[in-house]
């Protein structure tokens, strides 16, 4: 099996869409009714839902599973990371702002802090793990073709990908219209982010200007 791992709101759905549209690979999720049961979005992303027998029945391919959890085993993984500042704001919005953004930044919720998630997966040193950056995929998804082809041993079948606006128009929650996370960022929140996540952000090359 293959994990598609990320902290929430870091580009996992985009990566799954690339898997399906460009490589012809379906993906599942450890979370039942992921994508909110939106069947149109499921078809666009190649999502396979859990069946009544408690299984995900993949076609003739390697099982590929999305997760936001900490590592459960040493199976191969693709870890997709996003600037933690943007990911924090996006998760806060996904939660409908039902908890303070500061709680998301410090990791006082079920997924923990952005930095601790990256540390746990340790994509630099974990065997059989490919690290991808959301920003690269969002800028030009074709930049993922070479590393994915090498890692998966699967050739690209199509270079076409549904646009973000197209997917957001069919959902609006799992895939949102593009927004500016900086509108919610303050000097105080930046200081708090650096206190809890600064070391990993620097290691990944992320700054407030990214």
mmCIF file of C-alpha atoms in Angstrom:
data_model
loop_
_atom_site.group_PDB
_atom_site.id
_atom_site.type_symbol
_atom_site.label_atom_id
_atom_site.label_comp_id
_atom_site.label_asym_id
_atom_site.label_seq_id
_atom_site.Cartn_x
_atom_site.Cartn_y
_atom_site.Cartn_z
ATOM 1 C CA UNK A 1 0.000 0.000 0.000
ATOM 2 C CA UNK A 2 0.940 3.660 -0.317
ATOM 3 C CA UNK A 3 0.126 6.497 2.071
ATOM 4 C CA UNK A 4 -0.767 9.986 0.850
ATOM 5 C CA UNK A 5 0.051 11.805 4.065
ATOM 6 C CA UNK A 6 -0.299 15.431 5.080
ATOM 7 C CA UNK A 7 -1.367 17.729 7.849
ATOM 8 C CA UNK A 8 -4.942 18.842 7.043
ATOM 9 C CA UNK A 9 -5.486 21.488 4.360
ATOM 10 C CA UNK A 10 -2.076 20.934 2.794
ATOM 11 C CA UNK A 11 -2.961 19.768 -0.715
ATOM 12 C CA UNK A 12 -3.931 16.125 -0.287
ATOM 13 C CA UNK A 13 -7.033 16.513 -2.459
ATOM 14 C CA UNK A 14 -4.980 18.203 -5.180
ATOM 15 C CA UNK A 15 -2.487 15.338 -5.096
ATOM 16 C CA UNK A 16 -5.309 12.790 -5.292
ATOM 17 C CA UNK A 17 -6.708 14.624 -8.311
ATOM 18 C CA UNK A 18 -3.288 14.446 -9.992
ATOM 19 C CA UNK A 19 -3.121 10.721 -9.241
ATOM 20 C CA UNK A 20 -6.459 10.123 -10.934
ATOM 21 C CA UNK A 21 -6.410 12.614 -13.805
ATOM 22 C CA UNK A 22 -2.761 12.250 -14.778
ATOM 23 C CA UNK A 23 -1.793 8.724 -13.691
ATOM 24 C CA UNK A 24 -5.126 6.900 -13.798
ATOM 25 C CA UNK A 25 -4.816 5.828 -10.150
ATOM 26 C CA UNK A 26 -7.744 5.791 -7.740
ATOM 27 C CA UNK A 27 -7.287 6.694 -4.092
ATOM 28 C CA UNK A 28 -9.156 6.008 -0.890
ATOM 29 C CA UNK A 29 -9.081 7.571 2.552
ATOM 30 C CA UNK A 30 -8.893 6.251 6.078
ATOM 31 C CA UNK A 31 -11.809 8.597 6.811
ATOM 32 C CA UNK A 32 -15.250 7.252 5.824
ATOM 33 C CA UNK A 33 -17.308 9.679 3.749
ATOM 34 C CA UNK A 34 -14.259 11.752 3.054
ATOM 35 C CA UNK A 35 -15.043 14.642 0.698
ATOM 36 C CA UNK A 36 -18.370 14.961 2.506
ATOM 37 C CA UNK A 37 -20.062 12.327 0.385
ATOM 38 C CA UNK A 38 -19.980 14.703 -2.604
ATOM 39 C CA UNK A 39 -20.276 12.155 -5.420
ATOM 40 C CA UNK A 40 -19.380 14.659 -8.134
ATOM 41 C CA UNK A 41 -16.158 15.575 -6.344
ATOM 42 C CA UNK A 42 -15.457 11.894 -5.669
ATOM 43 C CA UNK A 43 -15.616 11.173 -9.394
ATOM 44 C CA UNK A 44 -13.351 14.104 -10.243
ATOM 45 C CA UNK A 45 -10.709 13.042 -7.719
ATOM 46 C CA UNK A 46 -10.911 9.281 -8.264
ATOM 47 C CA UNK A 47 -12.043 8.677 -4.687
ATOM 48 C CA UNK A 48 -13.138 5.158 -3.704
ATOM 49 C CA UNK A 49 -15.413 4.955 -0.665
ATOM 50 C CA UNK A 50 -15.521 2.284 2.036
ATOM 51 C CA UNK A 51 -17.972 -0.544 1.339
ATOM 52 C CA UNK A 52 -20.414 -2.191 3.735
ATOM 53 C CA UNK A 53 -17.927 -5.024 4.308
ATOM 54 C CA UNK A 54 -15.475 -2.551 5.855
ATOM 55 C CA UNK A 55 -13.115 -2.619 2.883
ATOM 56 C CA UNK A 56 -12.033 -0.283 0.106
ATOM 57 C CA UNK A 57 -12.066 -2.259 -3.121
ATOM 58 C CA UNK A 58 -9.355 -0.880 -5.377
ATOM 59 C CA UNK A 59 -9.190 -1.835 -9.051
ATOM 60 C CA UNK A 60 -6.089 -3.618 -10.327
ATOM 61 C CA UNK A 61 -3.621 -1.214 -8.691
ATOM 62 C CA UNK A 62 -1.708 -0.585 -5.488
ATOM 63 C CA UNK A 63 -3.974 0.562 -2.608
ATOM 64 C CA UNK A 64 -3.440 4.299 -2.076
ATOM 65 C CA UNK A 65 -4.812 5.846 1.121
ATOM 66 C CA UNK A 66 -5.077 9.442 2.287
ATOM 67 C CA UNK A 67 -4.260 10.130 5.931
ATOM 68 C CA UNK A 68 -3.785 13.101 8.232
ATOM 69 C CA UNK A 69 -2.751 10.864 11.117
ATOM 70 C CA UNK A 70 0.745 10.230 12.426
ATOM 71 C CA UNK A 71 2.655 7.314 10.858
ATOM 72 C CA UNK A 72 1.079 3.937 11.613
ATOM 73 C CA UNK A 73 3.588 1.689 9.872
ATOM 74 C CA UNK A 74 6.594 1.818 7.557
ATOM 75 C CA UNK A 75 4.651 1.509 4.284
ATOM 76 C CA UNK A 76 5.818 3.762 1.425
ATOM 77 C CA UNK A 77 4.419 7.275 1.573
ATOM 78 C CA UNK A 78 4.130 10.519 -0.305
ATOM 79 C CA UNK A 79 4.141 13.428 2.120
ATOM 80 C CA UNK A 80 2.736 16.704 0.828
ATOM 81 C CA UNK A 81 3.517 19.830 2.811
ATOM 82 C CA UNK A 82 2.244 23.401 2.603
ATOM 83 C CA UNK A 83 3.373 26.607 4.268
ATOM 84 C CA UNK A 84 2.088 26.047 7.789
ATOM 85 C CA UNK A 85 0.711 29.565 8.030
ATOM 86 C CA UNK A 86 -1.578 29.027 5.051
ATOM 87 C CA UNK A 87 -2.508 25.536 6.243
ATOM 88 C CA UNK A 88 -3.447 26.844 9.709
ATOM 89 C CA UNK A 89 -5.744 29.519 8.292
ATOM 90 C CA UNK A 90 -7.314 27.047 5.868
ATOM 91 C CA UNK A 91 -7.981 24.508 8.638
ATOM 92 C CA UNK A 92 -9.469 27.252 10.822
ATOM 93 C CA UNK A 93 -11.802 28.152 7.956
ATOM 94 C CA UNK A 94 -12.604 24.467 7.364
ATOM 95 C CA UNK A 95 -13.678 24.297 11.018
ATOM 96 C CA UNK A 96 -15.984 27.261 10.241
ATOM 97 C CA UNK A 97 -13.893 29.348 12.655
ATOM 98 C CA UNK A 98 -15.470 27.393 15.511
ATOM 99 C CA UNK A 99 -12.241 27.538 17.508
ATOM 100 C CA UNK A 100 -9.671 30.325 17.760
ATOM 101 C CA UNK A 101 -7.009 30.416 15.070
ATOM 102 C CA UNK A 102 -4.455 30.481 17.879
ATOM 103 C CA UNK A 103 -5.641 27.008 18.943
ATOM 104 C CA UNK A 104 -4.971 25.713 15.433
ATOM 105 C CA UNK A 105 -1.531 27.337 15.336
ATOM 106 C CA UNK A 106 -0.474 25.809 18.654
ATOM 107 C CA UNK A 107 -1.892 22.387 17.804
ATOM 108 C CA UNK A 108 -4.480 22.125 20.571
ATOM 109 C CA UNK A 109 -6.830 20.049 18.419
ATOM 110 C CA UNK A 110 -7.030 16.456 17.225
ATOM 111 C CA UNK A 111 -4.341 16.740 14.539
ATOM 112 C CA UNK A 112 -1.738 18.490 16.690
ATOM 113 C CA UNK A 113 0.600 21.186 15.456
ATOM 114 C CA UNK A 114 1.760 21.507 11.868
ATOM 115 C CA UNK A 115 5.412 21.191 12.869
ATOM 116 C CA UNK A 116 4.933 18.107 15.038
ATOM 117 C CA UNK A 117 3.119 16.384 12.183
ATOM 118 C CA UNK A 118 6.025 17.055 9.829
ATOM 119 C CA UNK A 119 8.493 15.872 12.481
ATOM 120 C CA UNK A 120 6.566 12.648 13.031
ATOM 121 C CA UNK A 121 6.569 11.760 9.338
ATOM 122 C CA UNK A 122 10.136 13.042 8.890
ATOM 123 C CA UNK A 123 9.906 12.918 5.087
ATOM 124 C CA UNK A 124 13.599 13.781 4.680
ATOM 125 C CA UNK A 125 14.818 10.585 6.326
ATOM 126 C CA UNK A 126 11.862 8.183 6.356
ATOM 127 C CA UNK A 127 12.580 5.290 3.949
ATOM 128 C CA UNK A 128 10.486 5.023 0.776
ATOM 129 C CA UNK A 129 9.012 8.486 1.240
ATOM 130 C CA UNK A 130 8.638 11.229 -1.357
ATOM 131 C CA UNK A 131 8.295 14.847 -0.199
ATOM 132 C CA UNK A 132 6.211 17.202 -2.345
ATOM 133 C CA UNK A 133 5.362 20.863 -1.791
ATOM 134 C CA UNK A 134 1.793 22.021 -2.330
ATOM 135 C CA UNK A 135 2.957 25.358 -3.691
ATOM 136 C CA UNK A 136 4.853 23.645 -6.522
ATOM 137 C CA UNK A 137 1.831 21.539 -7.469
ATOM 138 C CA UNK A 138 -0.542 24.506 -7.304
ATOM 139 C CA UNK A 139 1.783 26.606 -9.463
ATOM 140 C CA UNK A 140 2.266 23.890 -12.091
ATOM 141 C CA UNK A 141 1.088 20.344 -11.416
ATOM 142 C CA UNK A 142 3.375 19.042 -14.157
ATOM 143 C CA UNK A 143 6.373 19.618 -11.860
ATOM 144 C CA UNK A 144 5.221 16.518 -9.972
ATOM 145 C CA UNK A 145 5.331 14.258 -13.020
ATOM 146 C CA UNK A 146 9.014 13.287 -12.929
ATOM 147 C CA UNK A 147 9.274 12.571 -9.180
ATOM 148 C CA UNK A 148 5.932 10.739 -9.168
ATOM 149 C CA UNK A 149 6.782 8.666 -12.230
ATOM 150 C CA UNK A 150 10.087 7.642 -10.662
ATOM 151 C CA UNK A 151 8.557 6.924 -7.255
ATOM 152 C CA UNK A 152 5.457 5.098 -8.507
ATOM 153 C CA UNK A 153 6.954 3.387 -11.525
ATOM 154 C CA UNK A 154 3.830 4.509 -13.391
ATOM 155 C CA UNK A 155 3.890 6.651 -16.546
ATOM 156 C CA UNK A 156 1.872 9.817 -17.004
ATOM 157 C CA UNK A 157 -1.343 9.129 -18.915
ATOM 158 C CA UNK A 158 -2.615 12.689 -19.274
ATOM 159 C CA UNK A 159 -1.310 16.167 -18.536
ATOM 160 C CA UNK A 160 -4.788 17.620 -18.074
ATOM 161 C CA UNK A 161 -6.160 18.485 -14.641
ATOM 162 C CA UNK A 162 -9.509 19.983 -13.574
ATOM 163 C CA UNK A 163 -9.049 23.577 -12.466
ATOM 164 C CA UNK A 164 -9.296 24.545 -8.822
ATOM 165 C CA UNK A 165 -12.263 26.782 -9.612
ATOM 166 C CA UNK A 166 -14.004 23.878 -11.338
ATOM 167 C CA UNK A 167 -13.557 21.611 -8.317
ATOM 168 C CA UNK A 168 -14.449 24.364 -5.844
ATOM 169 C CA UNK A 169 -17.629 25.028 -7.795
ATOM 170 C CA UNK A 170 -18.662 21.437 -7.131
ATOM 171 C CA UNK A 171 -17.743 21.541 -3.462
ATOM 172 C CA UNK A 172 -16.597 24.699 -1.665
ATOM 173 C CA UNK A 173 -15.427 23.033 1.544
ATOM 174 C CA UNK A 174 -12.839 20.360 0.760
ATOM 175 C CA UNK A 175 -11.796 22.407 -2.264
ATOM 176 C CA UNK A 176 -12.239 26.133 -1.689
ATOM 177 C CA UNK A 177 -11.981 29.106 -3.973
ATOM 178 C CA UNK A 178 -8.544 30.683 -3.766
ATOM 179 C CA UNK A 179 -8.208 33.100 -0.857
ATOM 180 C CA UNK A 180 -5.455 35.088 0.837
ATOM 181 C CA UNK A 181 -4.477 33.639 4.208
ATOM 182 C CA UNK A 182 -2.497 36.812 4.996
ATOM 183 C CA UNK A 183 -5.767 38.669 5.563
ATOM 184 C CA UNK A 184 -6.108 36.685 8.809
ATOM 185 C CA UNK A 185 -2.442 36.916 9.845
ATOM 186 C CA UNK A 186 -1.148 39.372 12.430
ATOM 187 C CA UNK A 187 2.205 40.049 14.048
ATOM 188 C CA UNK A 188 0.976 38.270 17.168
ATOM 189 C CA UNK A 189 -0.056 35.191 15.200
ATOM 190 C CA UNK A 190 3.259 35.158 13.358
ATOM 191 C CA UNK A 191 5.125 35.244 16.672
ATOM 192 C CA UNK A 192 2.974 32.401 18.002
ATOM 193 C CA UNK A 193 3.478 30.390 14.823
ATOM 194 C CA UNK A 194 7.244 30.801 15.035
ATOM 195 C CA UNK A 195 7.213 29.750 18.688
ATOM 196 C CA UNK A 196 5.499 26.452 17.911
ATOM 197 C CA UNK A 197 6.413 25.825 14.274
ATOM 198 C CA UNK A 198 9.307 28.089 13.363
ATOM 199 C CA UNK A 199 12.101 25.508 13.315
ATOM 200 C CA UNK A 200 10.337 23.248 10.814
ATOM 201 C CA UNK A 201 9.139 26.197 8.727
ATOM 202 C CA UNK A 202 12.742 27.351 8.391
ATOM 203 C CA UNK A 203 13.934 23.839 7.574
ATOM 204 C CA UNK A 204 11.358 23.638 4.775
ATOM 205 C CA UNK A 205 12.240 27.103 3.516
ATOM 206 C CA UNK A 206 8.888 28.706 4.335
ATOM 207 C CA UNK A 207 8.640 32.328 5.402
ATOM 208 C CA UNK A 208 5.804 34.767 6.043
ATOM 209 C CA UNK A 209 6.272 36.148 2.527
ATOM 210 C CA UNK A 210 5.635 32.777 0.814
#
